[in-house]
Short mmCIF file of C-alpha atoms in Angstrom, two decimals:
data_model
loop_
_atom_site.label_atom_id
_atom_site.label_comp_id
_atom_site.label_asym_id
_atom_site.label_seq_id
_atom_site.Cartn_x
_atom_site.Cartn_y
_atom_site.Cartn_z
CA MET A 1 98.15 -102.88 62.97
CA LYS A 2 95.65 -106.28 63.16
CA MET A 3 94.53 -108.09 59.91
CA ALA A 4 91.67 -109.45 59.49
CA SER A 5 91.88 -113.34 59.16
CA ILE A 6 90.43 -114.91 55.65
CA ARG A 7 88.07 -118.01 57.01
CA ARG A 8 87.10 -119.75 53.89
CA THR A 9 84.30 -121.92 54.41
CA LEU A 10 84.08 -125.16 53.35
CA SER A 11 80.53 -126.07 51.28
CA PRO A 12 79.04 -128.96 51.15
CA TYR A 13 79.68 -129.71 47.65
CA ASN A 14 83.97 -130.15 48.16
CA ASP A 15 83.40 -133.28 49.72
CA ARG A 16 83.64 -135.54 46.58
CA SER A 17 82.15 -138.41 48.94
CA ASN A 18 78.26 -137.23 48.99
CA ASN A 19 78.41 -135.53 44.84
CA PRO A 20 76.96 -137.80 43.31
CA PHE A 21 78.33 -135.60 39.80
CA LEU A 22 82.36 -135.79 40.48
CA THR A 23 84.01 -138.17 39.15
CA GLN A 24 85.57 -140.57 41.30
CA SER A 25 89.24 -142.48 41.78
CA PRO A 26 90.33 -145.42 40.82
CA SER A 27 91.25 -146.66 43.92
CA GLN A 28 86.94 -145.62 44.81
CA LYS A 29 86.57 -147.90 41.90
CA ARG A 30 87.87 -149.81 42.75
CA ASN A 31 86.28 -150.66 46.64
CA LEU A 32 82.71 -151.01 44.82
CA SER A 33 81.35 -153.48 43.88
CA PRO A 34 79.96 -155.01 40.72
CA VAL A 35 76.45 -154.53 40.99
CA ARG A 36 77.59 -150.93 42.45
CA ARG A 37 79.32 -150.27 39.61
CA PHE A 38 77.19 -151.04 36.75
CA PHE A 39 74.47 -149.25 38.72
CA SER A 40 76.70 -146.16 39.11
CA GLY A 41 77.82 -145.84 35.55
CA LEU A 42 73.45 -146.57 34.52
CA PHE A 43 72.08 -143.41 36.54
CA PHE A 44 75.07 -141.48 36.81
CA LEU A 45 77.41 -139.53 34.74
CA GLN A 46 80.98 -141.29 35.00
CA LYS A 47 82.94 -138.94 33.19
CA GLN A 48 83.01 -134.86 33.29
CA GLN A 49 82.74 -134.57 29.39
CA HIS A 50 78.61 -135.84 29.46
CA TYR A 51 77.90 -132.55 31.51
CA SER A 52 76.89 -130.34 29.23
CA ARG A 53 77.76 -126.92 31.30
CA LYS A 54 76.29 -124.43 28.80
CA SER A 55 72.95 -126.41 27.91
CA ASN A 56 72.58 -128.42 31.17
CA HIS A 57 71.29 -131.13 29.90
CA PHE A 58 73.22 -134.69 29.40
CA SER A 59 74.28 -136.20 25.96
CA TRP A 60 71.50 -137.57 23.49
CA LYS A 61 72.65 -140.51 22.64
CA LYS A 62 73.19 -141.21 26.72
CA SER A 63 68.99 -140.37 27.23
CA LEU A 64 67.87 -142.79 24.44
CA PHE A 65 70.80 -144.87 26.22
CA ARG A 66 68.79 -144.75 29.45
CA CYS A 67 65.22 -144.79 27.99
CA PHE A 68 65.91 -148.39 26.30
CA MET A 69 67.47 -149.74 29.82
CA PHE A 70 64.30 -148.21 31.61
CA PHE A 71 62.00 -149.47 28.77
CA PHE A 72 63.83 -153.10 29.14
CA LEU A 73 63.82 -153.00 32.84
CA GLY A 74 60.42 -151.95 32.96
CA PHE A 75 59.79 -154.83 30.30
CA LEU A 76 61.12 -157.82 32.73
CA PHE A 77 59.24 -156.54 35.74
CA GLY A 78 56.01 -156.92 33.85
CA MET A 79 56.17 -160.36 32.32
CA ALA A 80 58.14 -161.27 35.62
CA PRO A 81 54.66 -163.67 37.42
CA PHE A 82 54.93 -160.98 41.21
CA ASN A 83 52.14 -163.42 42.46
CA ASN A 84 51.74 -164.61 45.88
CA ASP A 85 51.08 -168.43 45.73
CA PHE A 86 54.40 -168.39 42.62
CA ILE A 87 56.06 -166.59 45.57
CA ASN A 88 55.49 -169.58 48.19
CA ASP A 89 55.44 -172.58 45.40
CA LEU A 90 59.50 -171.29 44.87
CA ARG A 91 59.66 -170.55 48.52
CA ASN A 92 59.05 -174.16 49.34
CA SER A 93 59.94 -176.09 46.75
CA ASP A 94 63.16 -178.04 47.05
CA LEU A 95 65.55 -176.67 44.29
CA SER A 96 68.19 -179.49 45.17
CA ILE A 97 69.30 -182.42 43.24
CA GLU A 98 70.23 -184.82 44.39
CA MET A 99 71.91 -188.03 42.52
CA LYS A 100 70.60 -191.33 42.17
CA SER A 101 72.82 -194.22 41.93
CA PRO A 102 70.91 -196.48 38.79
CA PRO A 103 70.09 -200.21 41.01
CA VAL A 104 72.07 -203.14 40.98
CA LEU A 105 70.36 -206.34 39.00
CA ASN A 106 71.13 -209.83 40.15
CA GLU A 107 71.92 -211.85 36.79
CA ALA A 108 68.51 -213.27 36.85
CA GLU A 109 66.70 -209.48 36.62
CA MET A 110 69.52 -208.43 33.70
CA ASP A 111 68.03 -211.58 32.14
CA ARG A 112 64.55 -211.10 32.16
CA PRO A 113 62.40 -208.94 30.14
CA ARG A 114 61.04 -205.80 30.39
CA ASP A 115 57.32 -204.67 29.99
CA THR A 116 58.59 -202.34 27.13
CA GLU A 117 61.08 -204.45 25.23
CA ILE A 118 61.41 -206.02 22.14
CA VAL A 119 63.01 -209.10 21.99
CA VAL A 120 64.28 -210.84 19.62
CA ASP A 121 65.77 -215.27 19.93
CA GLN A 122 67.56 -214.92 16.41
CA VAL A 123 67.12 -213.94 12.98
CA ARG A 124 67.21 -215.96 10.15
CA LEU A 125 68.50 -214.77 6.17
CA GLY A 126 67.95 -216.58 3.68
CA VAL A 127 66.30 -217.05 -0.14
CA VAL A 128 62.17 -217.36 0.05
CA GLU A 129 61.11 -220.56 -1.86
CA LYS A 130 58.57 -220.70 -4.32
CA SER A 131 56.00 -222.67 -2.45
CA ASP A 132 56.52 -220.20 0.90
CA ARG A 133 56.11 -217.63 -1.32
CA ASN A 134 52.13 -218.64 -2.67
CA GLU A 135 52.17 -219.08 1.37
CA ILE A 136 52.23 -215.82 1.75
CA ARG A 137 50.76 -214.26 -0.86
CA SER A 138 47.34 -216.36 0.30
CA ASP A 139 47.39 -215.06 3.45
CA LEU A 140 47.74 -211.45 2.32
CA ASP A 141 44.74 -209.70 1.79
CA PHE A 142 45.58 -206.85 -0.75
CA ILE A 143 47.80 -208.61 -3.44
CA THR A 144 45.87 -207.49 -6.71
CA ALA A 145 43.93 -210.63 -8.55
CA LYS A 146 44.89 -211.36 -12.02
CA GLN A 147 42.30 -208.95 -14.95
CA LEU A 148 40.46 -211.08 -16.71
CA ILE A 149 39.85 -209.67 -20.08
CA VAL A 150 36.51 -210.86 -21.88
CA VAL A 151 35.74 -210.61 -25.69
CA THR A 152 32.22 -210.49 -26.67
CA PRO A 153 31.71 -210.36 -30.40
CA THR A 154 28.44 -209.34 -30.44
CA TYR A 155 25.36 -208.30 -34.02
CA ASN A 156 21.86 -207.34 -34.38
CA ARG A 157 18.45 -209.43 -33.25
CA ALA A 158 16.15 -210.48 -31.77
CA LEU A 159 17.41 -211.41 -28.93
CA GLN A 160 20.23 -209.11 -28.25
CA ALA A 161 19.07 -207.32 -25.59
CA TYR A 162 18.37 -210.09 -23.57
CA TYR A 163 21.98 -212.17 -23.98
CA LEU A 164 23.68 -209.16 -22.97
CA ASN A 165 22.04 -208.38 -19.71
CA ARG A 166 21.91 -212.13 -18.53
CA LEU A 167 26.30 -212.50 -19.67
CA GLY A 168 26.62 -208.79 -18.28
CA GLN A 169 24.81 -210.15 -14.96
CA VAL A 170 27.07 -213.18 -14.59
CA LEU A 171 30.30 -210.09 -15.03
CA ARG A 172 28.73 -208.79 -12.55
CA LEU A 173 29.01 -210.85 -9.81
CA VAL A 174 32.73 -212.15 -10.38
CA LYS A 175 36.11 -210.54 -8.13
CA PRO A 176 37.50 -207.61 -10.04
CA PRO A 177 39.04 -206.94 -11.96
CA VAL A 178 37.27 -207.43 -15.13
CA LEU A 179 36.83 -205.39 -17.94
CA TRP A 180 34.46 -206.37 -20.81
CA ILE A 181 35.09 -205.39 -24.25
CA VAL A 182 32.17 -205.55 -26.46
CA VAL A 183 32.59 -205.11 -30.61
CA GLU A 184 29.57 -204.06 -32.65
CA LEU A 185 30.27 -204.56 -36.34
CA ASN A 186 30.39 -201.40 -38.47
CA ALA A 187 28.90 -198.36 -35.92
CA ALA A 188 28.38 -198.80 -32.18
CA SER A 189 24.24 -198.71 -32.04
CA MET A 190 23.34 -196.60 -28.66
CA GLU A 191 21.27 -199.44 -27.41
CA THR A 192 24.12 -201.21 -26.86
CA ALA A 193 25.94 -198.55 -25.14
CA ASP A 194 22.90 -197.44 -22.27
CA ILE A 195 23.59 -201.41 -21.69
CA LEU A 196 27.08 -201.49 -20.82
CA ARG A 197 26.82 -197.91 -18.92
CA LYS A 198 23.97 -199.55 -16.41
CA MET A 199 25.35 -202.02 -16.26
CA GLY A 200 27.85 -201.58 -13.36
CA ILE A 201 31.34 -203.16 -14.61
CA MET A 202 33.88 -202.01 -16.53
CA TYR A 203 33.80 -202.00 -20.41
CA ARG A 204 35.16 -201.10 -23.92
CA HIS A 205 32.85 -200.51 -25.85
CA LEU A 206 34.51 -201.30 -29.95
CA VAL A 207 33.55 -201.69 -32.99
CA CYS A 208 34.67 -203.32 -35.79
CA THR A 209 35.03 -201.70 -39.85
CA LYS A 210 35.79 -204.71 -41.80
CA ASN A 211 33.16 -204.61 -44.58
CA SER A 212 30.36 -206.79 -44.69
CA THR A 213 29.86 -207.92 -47.94
CA ASP A 214 34.08 -209.52 -47.65
CA VAL A 215 33.33 -211.08 -44.66
CA LYS A 216 33.31 -214.50 -43.61
CA ASP A 217 32.73 -215.73 -40.19
CA ARG A 218 31.90 -211.52 -38.63
CA GLY A 219 33.07 -213.13 -35.98
CA VAL A 220 36.73 -214.09 -36.59
CA HIS A 221 36.93 -210.04 -37.44
CA GLN A 222 35.29 -208.41 -34.55
CA ARG A 223 37.20 -211.06 -31.89
CA ASN A 224 40.64 -209.06 -34.03
CA THR A 225 39.26 -206.40 -33.46
CA ALA A 226 39.54 -206.65 -29.63
CA LEU A 227 42.98 -208.22 -30.16
CA GLU A 228 44.38 -205.54 -31.75
CA HIS A 229 43.09 -202.93 -29.27
CA ILE A 230 44.13 -205.48 -26.58
CA GLU A 231 47.74 -205.99 -28.55
CA ARG A 232 47.97 -201.46 -28.74
CA HIS A 233 47.37 -200.59 -26.02
CA ARG A 234 49.19 -203.51 -23.30
CA LEU A 235 46.64 -205.04 -21.74
CA ASP A 236 48.04 -206.69 -18.96
CA GLY A 237 45.96 -209.92 -17.77
CA VAL A 238 43.72 -213.86 -18.83
CA VAL A 239 42.04 -213.72 -22.62
CA TYR A 240 38.33 -215.06 -22.63
CA PHE A 241 35.82 -215.42 -26.07
CA ALA A 242 32.88 -215.19 -24.60
CA ASP A 243 30.39 -215.40 -26.25
CA ASP A 244 26.42 -213.35 -25.56
CA ASP A 245 24.04 -216.28 -26.49
CA ASN A 246 26.66 -219.24 -24.28
CA ILE A 247 25.43 -219.58 -19.79
CA TYR A 248 28.12 -219.60 -18.15
CA SER A 249 29.18 -219.96 -14.82
CA LEU A 250 31.17 -218.22 -11.54
CA GLU A 251 33.29 -221.24 -10.78
CA LEU A 252 34.78 -220.51 -14.30
CA PHE A 253 35.92 -217.17 -13.98
CA GLU A 254 37.53 -217.80 -11.44
CA SER A 255 39.50 -220.81 -12.39
CA MET A 256 41.16 -218.35 -14.92
CA ARG A 257 43.16 -216.67 -12.90
CA GLU A 258 44.97 -219.36 -12.53
CA ILE A 259 46.13 -219.22 -15.47
CA SER A 260 49.34 -218.67 -16.19
CA ARG A 261 50.05 -219.18 -20.07
CA PHE A 262 47.13 -221.23 -21.66
CA GLY A 263 43.97 -223.00 -20.17
CA THR A 264 41.53 -225.07 -21.11
CA TRP A 265 38.72 -227.38 -20.31
CA PRO A 266 35.47 -229.18 -21.61
CA VAL A 267 32.26 -227.65 -22.92
CA GLY A 268 29.07 -229.00 -23.22
CA MET A 269 27.34 -228.14 -26.11
CA LEU A 270 23.79 -228.32 -27.44
CA ALA A 271 23.34 -230.94 -31.51
CA GLN A 272 22.22 -228.37 -33.86
CA SER A 273 18.95 -231.00 -33.99
CA LYS A 274 18.69 -230.14 -31.13
CA ASN A 275 18.00 -233.83 -29.44
CA LYS A 276 21.61 -235.11 -27.84
CA ALA A 277 24.18 -233.15 -25.62
CA ILE A 278 27.34 -233.18 -27.27
CA LEU A 279 30.99 -232.74 -24.67
CA GLU A 280 33.95 -231.42 -26.21
CA GLY A 281 36.89 -230.26 -25.01
CA PRO A 282 40.27 -231.93 -22.68
CA VAL A 283 40.85 -235.41 -21.47
CA CYS A 284 43.34 -234.42 -18.47
CA ASN A 285 45.35 -235.84 -15.81
CA GLY A 286 45.20 -233.77 -12.76
CA ASN A 287 46.42 -230.35 -14.40
CA LYS A 288 47.75 -232.66 -18.03
CA VAL A 289 45.55 -232.31 -20.83
CA ILE A 290 46.74 -236.00 -22.56
CA GLY A 291 43.64 -236.20 -24.62
CA TRP A 292 40.38 -234.70 -26.38
CA HIS A 293 36.65 -234.92 -26.38
CA THR A 294 35.25 -235.73 -30.27
CA ASN A 295 32.05 -237.15 -31.39
CA GLU A 296 32.03 -235.90 -34.65
CA LYS A 297 34.06 -237.53 -37.37
CA SER A 298 34.96 -234.64 -40.37
CA ARG A 299 36.56 -232.95 -37.06
CA LYS A 300 39.11 -235.75 -36.37
CA LEU A 301 41.71 -233.32 -38.27
CA ARG A 302 41.63 -230.71 -36.28
CA ARG A 303 44.98 -230.72 -34.01
CA PHE A 304 43.16 -229.43 -31.03
CA HIS A 305 39.67 -230.44 -30.33
CA VAL A 306 38.53 -226.84 -28.11
CA ASP A 307 35.21 -225.20 -29.15
CA MET A 308 35.89 -221.59 -29.09
CA SER A 309 34.69 -221.36 -25.32
CA GLY A 310 36.97 -223.52 -24.36
CA PHE A 311 40.50 -222.03 -22.96
CA ALA A 312 41.56 -218.85 -21.94
CA PHE A 313 44.92 -217.75 -22.46
CA ASN A 314 47.50 -214.79 -20.78
CA SER A 315 47.58 -211.36 -22.84
CA THR A 316 51.58 -210.71 -23.04
CA ILE A 317 51.64 -213.78 -25.54
CA LEU A 318 49.64 -210.52 -28.05
CA TRP A 319 52.28 -208.23 -27.05
CA ASP A 320 55.87 -210.02 -25.20
CA PRO A 321 57.04 -212.07 -27.84
CA LYS A 322 60.47 -213.17 -25.81
CA ARG A 323 58.31 -213.49 -23.07
CA TRP A 324 56.82 -216.81 -24.28
CA HIS A 325 59.68 -217.75 -26.89
CA ARG A 326 57.45 -217.35 -29.52
CA PRO A 327 59.56 -218.19 -33.10
CA THR A 328 58.07 -214.84 -35.18
CA SER A 329 57.02 -212.09 -33.49
CA ASP A 330 54.33 -211.74 -36.11
CA PRO A 331 50.62 -210.72 -34.18
CA ILE A 332 47.90 -213.70 -33.35
CA ARG A 333 45.14 -212.94 -35.27
CA GLN A 334 42.23 -215.11 -35.81
CA LEU A 335 42.14 -216.53 -39.79
CA ASP A 336 39.12 -216.32 -42.01
CA THR A 337 40.29 -218.46 -44.65
CA VAL A 338 39.90 -221.20 -42.44
CA LYS A 339 36.72 -223.95 -43.21
CA GLU A 340 33.74 -223.43 -40.53
CA GLY A 341 35.35 -225.50 -37.19
CA PHE A 342 38.80 -224.44 -37.61
CA GLN A 343 39.22 -221.01 -36.09
CA GLU A 344 39.24 -222.15 -33.17
CA THR A 345 42.62 -225.35 -33.72
CA THR A 346 44.83 -222.32 -36.15
CA PHE A 347 44.54 -219.51 -33.46
CA ILE A 348 45.72 -222.26 -30.88
CA GLN A 349 48.52 -223.01 -32.85
CA GLN A 350 50.32 -220.06 -32.93
CA ILE A 351 49.82 -220.15 -28.91
CA VAL A 352 51.37 -223.00 -28.24
CA GLU A 353 53.32 -225.47 -29.49
CA ASP A 354 51.60 -228.63 -28.03
CA GLU A 355 49.77 -230.31 -24.85
CA SER A 356 52.44 -229.84 -22.77
CA GLN A 357 52.12 -225.71 -22.44
CA MET A 358 48.36 -226.16 -21.54
CA GLU A 359 47.34 -226.73 -18.32
CA GLY A 360 43.58 -228.47 -17.35
CA VAL A 361 40.94 -226.29 -16.08
CA PRO A 362 40.11 -227.30 -13.53
CA GLU A 363 42.06 -230.30 -11.48
CA GLY A 364 40.98 -233.10 -13.62
CA CYS A 365 39.12 -231.48 -16.20
CA SER A 366 36.68 -233.67 -14.39
CA ARG A 367 33.59 -230.33 -14.10
CA ILE A 368 31.27 -228.89 -17.05
CA MET A 369 31.63 -224.86 -16.30
CA ASN A 370 29.98 -223.68 -19.23
CA TRP A 371 27.22 -224.45 -22.12
CA HIS A 372 27.02 -223.76 -25.56
CA LEU A 373 23.87 -222.95 -26.80
CA HIS A 374 22.08 -222.62 -30.01
CA LEU A 375 19.10 -220.91 -29.70
CA GLU A 376 17.91 -217.95 -31.99
CA ALA A 377 13.85 -216.67 -32.38
CA HIS A 378 13.57 -217.46 -35.89
CA ASN A 379 9.99 -215.94 -35.99
CA ILE A 380 10.97 -211.62 -36.28
CA ALA A 381 13.56 -212.08 -38.66
CA THR A 382 14.77 -208.44 -38.63
CA TYR A 383 16.21 -206.17 -35.93
CA PRO A 384 13.76 -204.23 -34.61
CA LYS A 385 15.07 -200.94 -33.85
CA GLY A 386 15.01 -199.45 -30.31
CA TRP A 387 14.14 -202.89 -29.44
CA ILE A 388 10.65 -202.45 -29.33
CA LEU A 389 8.22 -203.91 -31.30
CA GLU A 390 5.98 -201.64 -32.69
CA GLU A 391 2.63 -204.09 -32.64
CA ASN A 392 1.70 -205.52 -29.65
CA LEU A 393 1.56 -210.03 -29.83
CA ASP A 394 -1.14 -212.16 -30.62
CA VAL A 395 -2.71 -212.62 -26.60
CA ASP A 396 -4.39 -216.21 -26.15
CA VAL A 397 -6.31 -216.97 -23.11
CA ILE A 398 -7.48 -220.04 -21.11
#
């Protein structure tokens, strides 16, 4: 009796080398390159438990990971410049790096400066003298000039508008900074305010509230109002009392900026009789005051023979007594209790002690830069309201 022999035919699925779903032995994994191992692990299952026989689907974590990897690879391929020009340039370009040694320079070439180099031969450190500092300041245009504080007392009269406009036009020609302080009695008139607004310069319109019945000299109290304003607000500059009926030159205002403490100059005055001119002011040797011009015997008792428009001083003297070594800190004001003509000398005595603290302006005090004239319109007794005459003036036709 013959027994039937059964041959078991080997299935092609039993070939582990050709079945991608079967795991490989560690020895086979070692023979694969790292790139092939990465892609085989990326696209195929490496462990049998990742394959579910029940659902015939991969795990959701592995699917999410593969989707993310495919998306990332697609994004990289989409951003890559796959054009022929780029590939040809990349192939033709030489990516080799050549190290070149720096050129050797001789001593003459090393000493010669290059065009892009800045060579400093020598640096010296020292203290700048005062004279050198003044020369440097003269060369620099952005240095701010000293401020001029022009104080003008005014009152209602027929020629007030003419005087204010004339003085304002002169101040417009002076280089800034210029501050024009105009002081009126009792109330600020609209006409004066209108002139100041249209003048185009920096101004302050003040009012002296002193009772007019008790005023002996209105100009004294008006100037004291301006001095109080300067002291309260600590205005820095050179103070000058400029009456509106005087005549001034531009050179006068420019010379004031050179004053450090107190400066004075001669003033031409027209006598009350209108038949002669009087010179009043300092006699100078260079910038030093050595004497005074005076012609009236009654004024020989004065200490300083100066007109009210013949001097200017530093404003810090009013509000900084320690800087100028003043013996007292009392406010500096003009006095209304002294005789007429003595207001100037009593005021100057509060600022300086003697002529050694004065400066003559200009050099040698040899020029007259302003005139004090006594000119008023006596035909019109009252000040017209609004500076307008209601009745027409008589006209003579020849």
